[in-house]
PDB file of C-alpha atoms in Angstrom:
ATOM      1  CA  UNK A   1      75.621  93.034  11.585  1.00  0.00           C
ATOM      2  CA  UNK A   2      78.250  95.491  12.734  1.00  0.00           C
ATOM      3  CA  UNK A   3      81.443  93.794  11.741  1.00  0.00           C
ATOM      4  CA  UNK A   4      83.643  96.571  13.112  1.00  0.00           C
ATOM      5  CA  UNK A   5      82.292  95.893  16.569  1.00  0.00           C
ATOM      6  CA  UNK A   6      82.748  92.084  16.126  1.00  0.00           C
ATOM      7  CA  UNK A   7      86.334  92.601  14.999  1.00  0.00           C
ATOM      8  CA  UNK A   8      87.110  94.634  18.023  1.00  0.00           C
ATOM      9  CA  UNK A   9      85.534  92.055  20.363  1.00  0.00           C
ATOM     10  CA  UNK A  10      87.346  89.281  18.625  1.00  0.00           C
ATOM     11  CA  UNK A  11      90.640  91.243  18.983  1.00  0.00           C
ATOM     12  CA  UNK A  12      90.086  91.398  22.781  1.00  0.00           C
ATOM     13  CA  UNK A  13      89.343  87.757  22.838  1.00  0.00           C
ATOM     14  CA  UNK A  14      92.383  86.912  20.862  1.00  0.00           C
ATOM     15  CA  UNK A  15      94.657  89.070  23.223  1.00  0.00           C
ATOM     16  CA  UNK A  16      93.062  87.238  26.129  1.00  0.00           C
ATOM     17  CA  UNK A  17      93.921  83.853  24.571  1.00  0.00           C
ATOM     18  CA  UNK A  18      97.358  85.041  23.829  1.00  0.00           C
ATOM     19  CA  UNK A  19      98.017  85.852  27.390  1.00  0.00           C
ATOM     20  CA  UNK A  20      96.669  82.502  28.550  1.00  0.00           C
ATOM     21  CA  UNK A  21      98.362  80.532  25.785  1.00  0.00           C
ATOM     22  CA  UNK A  22     101.555  82.248  24.578  1.00  0.00           C
ATOM     23  CA  UNK A  23     102.881  81.320  21.148  1.00  0.00           C
ATOM     24  CA  UNK A  24     105.532  78.738  20.981  1.00  0.00           C
ATOM     25  CA  UNK A  25     108.756  79.560  18.903  1.00  0.00           C
ATOM     26  CA  UNK A  26     107.997  78.959  15.179  1.00  0.00           C
ATOM     27  CA  UNK A  27     104.242  78.360  15.829  1.00  0.00           C
ATOM     28  CA  UNK A  28     102.088  79.141  12.810  1.00  0.00           C
ATOM     29  CA  UNK A  29      98.867  80.450  14.464  1.00  0.00           C
ATOM     30  CA  UNK A  30      97.337  81.435  11.113  1.00  0.00           C
ATOM     31  CA  UNK A  31      97.521  77.865   9.849  1.00  0.00           C
ATOM     32  CA  UNK A  32      95.980  76.678  13.079  1.00  0.00           C
ATOM     33  CA  UNK A  33      93.225  79.107  12.822  1.00  0.00           C
ATOM     34  CA  UNK A  34      92.418  78.226   9.167  1.00  0.00           C
ATOM     35  CA  UNK A  35      92.285  74.545  10.139  1.00  0.00           C
ATOM     36  CA  UNK A  36      90.074  75.441  13.090  1.00  0.00           C
ATOM     37  CA  UNK A  37      87.768  77.269  10.731  1.00  0.00           C
ATOM     38  CA  UNK A  38      87.645  74.201   8.410  1.00  0.00           C
ATOM     39  CA  UNK A  39      86.908  71.966  11.415  1.00  0.00           C
ATOM     40  CA  UNK A  40      84.053  74.310  12.493  1.00  0.00           C
ATOM     41  CA  UNK A  41      82.662  74.321   9.008  1.00  0.00           C
ATOM     42  CA  UNK A  42      82.608  70.583   9.015  1.00  0.00           C
ATOM     43  CA  UNK A  43      80.781  70.614  12.383  1.00  0.00           C
ATOM     44  CA  UNK A  44      78.290  73.164  10.956  1.00  0.00           C
ATOM     45  CA  UNK A  45      77.645  70.978   7.883  1.00  0.00           C
ATOM     46  CA  UNK A  46      77.247  67.940  10.257  1.00  0.00           C
ATOM     47  CA  UNK A  47      74.564  69.992  12.192  1.00  0.00           C
ATOM     48  CA  UNK A  48      72.950  70.972   8.830  1.00  0.00           C
ATOM     49  CA  UNK A  49      72.613  67.308   7.838  1.00  0.00           C
ATOM     50  CA  UNK A  50      71.342  68.118   4.248  1.00  0.00           C
ATOM     51  CA  UNK A  51      74.188  66.237   2.564  1.00  0.00           C
ATOM     52  CA  UNK A  52      73.422  62.953   4.461  1.00  0.00           C
ATOM     53  CA  UNK A  53      71.623  61.231   1.618  1.00  0.00           C
ATOM     54  CA  UNK A  54      72.036  57.836   3.356  1.00  0.00           C
ATOM     55  CA  UNK A  55      69.854  59.024   6.272  1.00  0.00           C
ATOM     56  CA  UNK A  56      66.094  59.565   6.586  1.00  0.00           C
ATOM     57  CA  UNK A  57      66.869  62.234   9.079  1.00  0.00           C
ATOM     58  CA  UNK A  58      68.339  65.232   6.962  1.00  0.00           C
ATOM     59  CA  UNK A  59      66.672  68.059   8.830  1.00  0.00           C
ATOM     60  CA  UNK A  60      68.968  70.751  10.456  1.00  0.00           C
ATOM     61  CA  UNK A  61      69.633  70.722  14.063  1.00  0.00           C
ATOM     62  CA  UNK A  62      68.426  74.236  14.477  1.00  0.00           C
ATOM     63  CA  UNK A  63      66.268  73.958  17.588  1.00  0.00           C
ATOM     64  CA  UNK A  64      67.952  74.640  20.791  1.00  0.00           C
ATOM     65  CA  UNK A  65      67.395  72.586  23.945  1.00  0.00           C
ATOM     66  CA  UNK A  66      64.520  73.783  26.137  1.00  0.00           C
ATOM     67  CA  UNK A  67      65.730  75.727  29.090  1.00  0.00           C
ATOM     68  CA  UNK A  68      64.745  74.863  32.670  1.00  0.00           C
ATOM     69  CA  UNK A  69      61.448  76.458  33.753  1.00  0.00           C
ATOM     70  CA  UNK A  70      62.158  79.792  35.433  1.00  0.00           C
ATOM     71  CA  UNK A  71      59.489  79.416  37.965  1.00  0.00           C
ATOM     72  CA  UNK A  72      60.183  75.960  39.358  1.00  0.00           C
ATOM     73  CA  UNK A  73      63.846  75.867  38.329  1.00  0.00           C
ATOM     74  CA  UNK A  74      63.341  72.715  36.376  1.00  0.00           C
ATOM     75  CA  UNK A  75      61.754  70.670  39.178  1.00  0.00           C
ATOM     76  CA  UNK A  76      58.267  70.588  37.586  1.00  0.00           C
ATOM     77  CA  UNK A  77      56.749  71.161  41.045  1.00  0.00           C
ATOM     78  CA  UNK A  78      54.936  74.086  42.711  1.00  0.00           C
ATOM     79  CA  UNK A  79      57.013  75.649  45.389  1.00  0.00           C
ATOM     80  CA  UNK A  80      54.051  76.169  47.691  1.00  0.00           C
ATOM     81  CA  UNK A  81      52.289  72.839  47.127  1.00  0.00           C
ATOM     82  CA  UNK A  82      55.098  70.237  46.892  1.00  0.00           C
ATOM     83  CA  UNK A  83      52.864  67.483  45.315  1.00  0.00           C
ATOM     84  CA  UNK A  84      51.368  69.937  42.747  1.00  0.00           C
ATOM     85  CA  UNK A  85      52.767  70.550  39.265  1.00  0.00           C
ATOM     86  CA  UNK A  86      54.261  73.860  38.569  1.00  0.00           C
ATOM     87  CA  UNK A  87      51.577  76.114  37.160  1.00  0.00           C
ATOM     88  CA  UNK A  88      54.054  77.908  34.796  1.00  0.00           C
ATOM     89  CA  UNK A  89      55.382  74.705  32.921  1.00  0.00           C
ATOM     90  CA  UNK A  90      52.594  72.256  33.733  1.00  0.00           C
ATOM     91  CA  UNK A  91      55.003  69.944  35.512  1.00  0.00           C
ATOM     92  CA  UNK A  92      57.435  69.416  32.613  1.00  0.00           C
ATOM     93  CA  UNK A  93      60.189  71.398  34.261  1.00  0.00           C
ATOM     94  CA  UNK A  94      60.883  73.011  30.961  1.00  0.00           C
ATOM     95  CA  UNK A  95      60.512  76.562  29.731  1.00  0.00           C
ATOM     96  CA  UNK A  96      59.059  77.507  26.322  1.00  0.00           C
ATOM     97  CA  UNK A  97      62.348  79.305  25.721  1.00  0.00           C
ATOM     98  CA  UNK A  98      65.209  77.437  24.226  1.00  0.00           C
ATOM     99  CA  UNK A  99      68.922  78.002  24.302  1.00  0.00           C
ATOM    100  CA  UNK A 100      70.907  78.863  21.029  1.00  0.00           C
ATOM    101  CA  UNK A 101      70.317  76.462  18.244  1.00  0.00           C
ATOM    102  CA  UNK A 102      73.123  74.081  17.673  1.00  0.00           C
ATOM    103  CA  UNK A 103      73.229  75.062  13.968  1.00  0.00           C
ATOM    104  CA  UNK A 104      73.555  78.822  14.821  1.00  0.00           C
ATOM    105  CA  UNK A 105      76.099  77.968  17.563  1.00  0.00           C
ATOM    106  CA  UNK A 106      78.349  76.226  15.000  1.00  0.00           C
ATOM    107  CA  UNK A 107      77.912  79.066  12.517  1.00  0.00           C
ATOM    108  CA  UNK A 108      79.050  81.546  15.272  1.00  0.00           C
ATOM    109  CA  UNK A 109      82.035  79.287  15.981  1.00  0.00           C
ATOM    110  CA  UNK A 110      83.140  79.693  12.489  1.00  0.00           C
ATOM    111  CA  UNK A 111      82.591  83.451  12.674  1.00  0.00           C
ATOM    112  CA  UNK A 112      84.995  83.670  15.645  1.00  0.00           C
ATOM    113  CA  UNK A 113      87.821  82.087  13.553  1.00  0.00           C
ATOM    114  CA  UNK A 114      86.920  84.011  10.393  1.00  0.00           C
ATOM    115  CA  UNK A 115      87.310  87.216  12.379  1.00  0.00           C
ATOM    116  CA  UNK A 116      90.465  85.993  14.102  1.00  0.00           C
ATOM    117  CA  UNK A 117      92.086  84.981  10.725  1.00  0.00           C
ATOM    118  CA  UNK A 118      91.674  88.650   9.521  1.00  0.00           C
ATOM    119  CA  UNK A 119      93.264  89.954  12.540  1.00  0.00           C
ATOM    120  CA  UNK A 120      96.038  87.518  12.580  1.00  0.00           C
ATOM    121  CA  UNK A 121      96.930  88.042   8.877  1.00  0.00           C
ATOM    122  CA  UNK A 122      96.719  91.881   9.394  1.00  0.00           C
ATOM    123  CA  UNK A 123      94.561  92.223   6.218  1.00  0.00           C
ATOM    124  CA  UNK A 124      92.454  94.765   7.918  1.00  0.00           C
ATOM    125  CA  UNK A 125      88.830  94.709   9.032  1.00  0.00           C
ATOM    126  CA  UNK A 126      85.499  95.184   7.380  1.00  0.00           C
ATOM    127  CA  UNK A 127      82.441  97.222   8.474  1.00  0.00           C
ATOM    128  CA  UNK A 128      80.309  94.815   6.392  1.00  0.00           C
ATOM    129  CA  UNK A 129      78.926  97.418   4.101  1.00  0.00           C
ATOM    130  CA  UNK A 130      81.533  96.607   1.458  1.00  0.00           C
ATOM    131  CA  UNK A 131      80.687  92.991   1.317  1.00  0.00           C
ATOM    132  CA  UNK A 132      77.952  91.259  -0.745  1.00  0.00           C
ATOM    133  CA  UNK A 133      76.855  87.738   0.222  1.00  0.00           C
ATOM    134  CA  UNK A 134      77.734  85.213  -2.544  1.00  0.00           C
ATOM    135  CA  UNK A 135      75.447  82.157  -3.022  1.00  0.00           C
ATOM    136  CA  UNK A 136      76.578  79.200  -5.226  1.00  0.00           C
ATOM    137  CA  UNK A 137      73.315  77.559  -5.862  1.00  0.00           C
ATOM    138  CA  UNK A 138      73.080  74.779  -3.266  1.00  0.00           C
ATOM    139  CA  UNK A 139      74.106  74.663   0.353  1.00  0.00           C
ATOM    140  CA  UNK A 140      76.425  71.604  -0.544  1.00  0.00           C
ATOM    141  CA  UNK A 141      78.263  73.579  -3.177  1.00  0.00           C
ATOM    142  CA  UNK A 142      78.342  76.704  -0.854  1.00  0.00           C
ATOM    143  CA  UNK A 143      80.267  74.554   1.768  1.00  0.00           C
ATOM    144  CA  UNK A 144      82.619  72.927  -0.805  1.00  0.00           C
ATOM    145  CA  UNK A 145      83.423  76.378  -2.296  1.00  0.00           C
ATOM    146  CA  UNK A 146      84.035  77.876   1.138  1.00  0.00           C
ATOM    147  CA  UNK A 147      86.357  75.054   2.011  1.00  0.00           C
ATOM    148  CA  UNK A 148      88.188  75.534  -1.195  1.00  0.00           C
ATOM    149  CA  UNK A 149      88.668  79.248  -0.624  1.00  0.00           C
ATOM    150  CA  UNK A 150      89.979  78.631   2.869  1.00  0.00           C
ATOM    151  CA  UNK A 151      92.683  76.496   1.445  1.00  0.00           C
ATOM    152  CA  UNK A 152      93.488  78.928  -1.251  1.00  0.00           C
ATOM    153  CA  UNK A 153      93.786  81.691   1.351  1.00  0.00           C
ATOM    154  CA  UNK A 154      96.932  80.109   2.583  1.00  0.00           C
ATOM    155  CA  UNK A 155      98.520  80.816  -0.652  1.00  0.00           C
ATOM    156  CA  UNK A 156      96.995  84.217  -1.311  1.00  0.00           C
ATOM    157  CA  UNK A 157      95.547  86.316   1.537  1.00  0.00           C
ATOM    158  CA  UNK A 158      93.691  88.425  -1.074  1.00  0.00           C
ATOM    159  CA  UNK A 159      90.959  85.700  -0.926  1.00  0.00           C
ATOM    160  CA  UNK A 160      89.917  86.916   2.584  1.00  0.00           C
ATOM    161  CA  UNK A 161      86.965  88.966   1.259  1.00  0.00           C
ATOM    162  CA  UNK A 162      85.799  86.045  -0.836  1.00  0.00           C
ATOM    163  CA  UNK A 163      85.730  83.894   2.335  1.00  0.00           C
ATOM    164  CA  UNK A 164      83.674  86.502   3.983  1.00  0.00           C
ATOM    165  CA  UNK A 165      81.196  86.821   1.102  1.00  0.00           C
ATOM    166  CA  UNK A 166      80.706  83.040   0.853  1.00  0.00           C
ATOM    167  CA  UNK A 167      80.306  82.800   4.584  1.00  0.00           C
ATOM    168  CA  UNK A 168      77.658  85.573   4.567  1.00  0.00           C
ATOM    169  CA  UNK A 169      75.918  83.809   1.734  1.00  0.00           C
ATOM    170  CA  UNK A 170      75.970  80.553   3.667  1.00  0.00           C
ATOM    171  CA  UNK A 171      74.445  82.264   6.658  1.00  0.00           C
ATOM    172  CA  UNK A 172      71.547  83.569   4.564  1.00  0.00           C
ATOM    173  CA  UNK A 173      71.086  80.128   2.966  1.00  0.00           C
ATOM    174  CA  UNK A 174      70.847  78.504   6.383  1.00  0.00           C
ATOM    175  CA  UNK A 175      68.167  81.102   7.275  1.00  0.00           C
ATOM    176  CA  UNK A 176      69.974  83.213   9.846  1.00  0.00           C
ATOM    177  CA  UNK A 177      69.250  86.877  10.332  1.00  0.00           C
ATOM    178  CA  UNK A 178      72.280  88.933  10.960  1.00  0.00           C
ATOM    179  CA  UNK A 179      70.793  90.311  14.293  1.00  0.00           C
ATOM    180  CA  UNK A 180      70.584  86.802  15.585  1.00  0.00           C
ATOM    181  CA  UNK A 181      74.058  86.010  14.446  1.00  0.00           C
ATOM    182  CA  UNK A 182      75.479  89.074  16.094  1.00  0.00           C
ATOM    183  CA  UNK A 183      73.481  88.355  19.411  1.00  0.00           C
ATOM    184  CA  UNK A 184      74.775  84.742  19.355  1.00  0.00           C
ATOM    185  CA  UNK A 185      78.320  85.883  18.677  1.00  0.00           C
ATOM    186  CA  UNK A 186      78.137  88.183  21.726  1.00  0.00           C
ATOM    187  CA  UNK A 187      76.886  85.373  23.982  1.00  0.00           C
ATOM    188  CA  UNK A 188      79.586  82.877  22.739  1.00  0.00           C
ATOM    189  CA  UNK A 189      82.258  85.537  23.012  1.00  0.00           C
ATOM    190  CA  UNK A 190      81.537  85.973  26.663  1.00  0.00           C
ATOM    191  CA  UNK A 191      81.606  82.153  27.158  1.00  0.00           C
ATOM    192  CA  UNK A 192      84.894  81.976  25.363  1.00  0.00           C
ATOM    193  CA  UNK A 193      86.355  84.684  27.724  1.00  0.00           C
ATOM    194  CA  UNK A 194      85.012  82.784  30.747  1.00  0.00           C
ATOM    195  CA  UNK A 195      86.720  79.556  29.435  1.00  0.00           C
ATOM    196  CA  UNK A 196      90.120  81.285  29.330  1.00  0.00           C
ATOM    197  CA  UNK A 197      89.669  82.598  32.874  1.00  0.00           C
ATOM    198  CA  UNK A 198      88.864  79.023  34.017  1.00  0.00           C
ATOM    199  CA  UNK A 199      91.837  77.251  32.456  1.00  0.00           C
ATOM    200  CA  UNK A 200      90.158  75.958  29.404  1.00  0.00           C
TER     201      UNK A 200
END
C-alpha cells in the first residue's frame, strides 16, 4: 500500500471538504475527526460481528451485494426474446461480480479518517515502509487497544504511529490484502468527492 499516495489523495479530499464546509470559529476539527474514527471503528466492529456472543450469527459481513447483470441490466430477460431468460445470468438479473464488501468498506472509512487525522495534526505522513503491523492476539483486543490509543492520541500526538500499526494489524487480522484496501480507498475517495459536489 502506497501511503504517500493515499495521504496526498486524502489531502485533496480534505481541502475539498474545507471549501464546502468552512470551519466555524473555535471549531476543533481534530477532535471531530478522532470521534469520527471511533464511530467508524465501531461500525467496522459491528460488521465484523465476532464479539456478538449472544448471536448465532457471528460471521463477518464481508460479501458485497451482487451487482446487476451487465448483459440484461438486472432485468433477468433476454433483450432479443422478451419472454426468455437472460443467457448471461440465467434470469436472476444478478452478476457473479459483487460490489465492495461491507467489512472492507467500513475499514476504508476508518482509513480516510486515520489519514485525515495525520494531516490535521501536522504530524507528517508515512510511506508505509517505516510501519510494522501490531497484532494484540485477538480481534476483540485489537479493537479495544485501537480505541484506547485513539483516546490517548488527544493527549499525546506521538501515539499516531501506534494508531497506524494497530490499524494495519487489524486489517491483516480481518484478512484484507493491502492491494484491495488501496483499491477500495480509491473508489471510496472518488465517492466522497462526488458527495461534496452534490451538497452532501
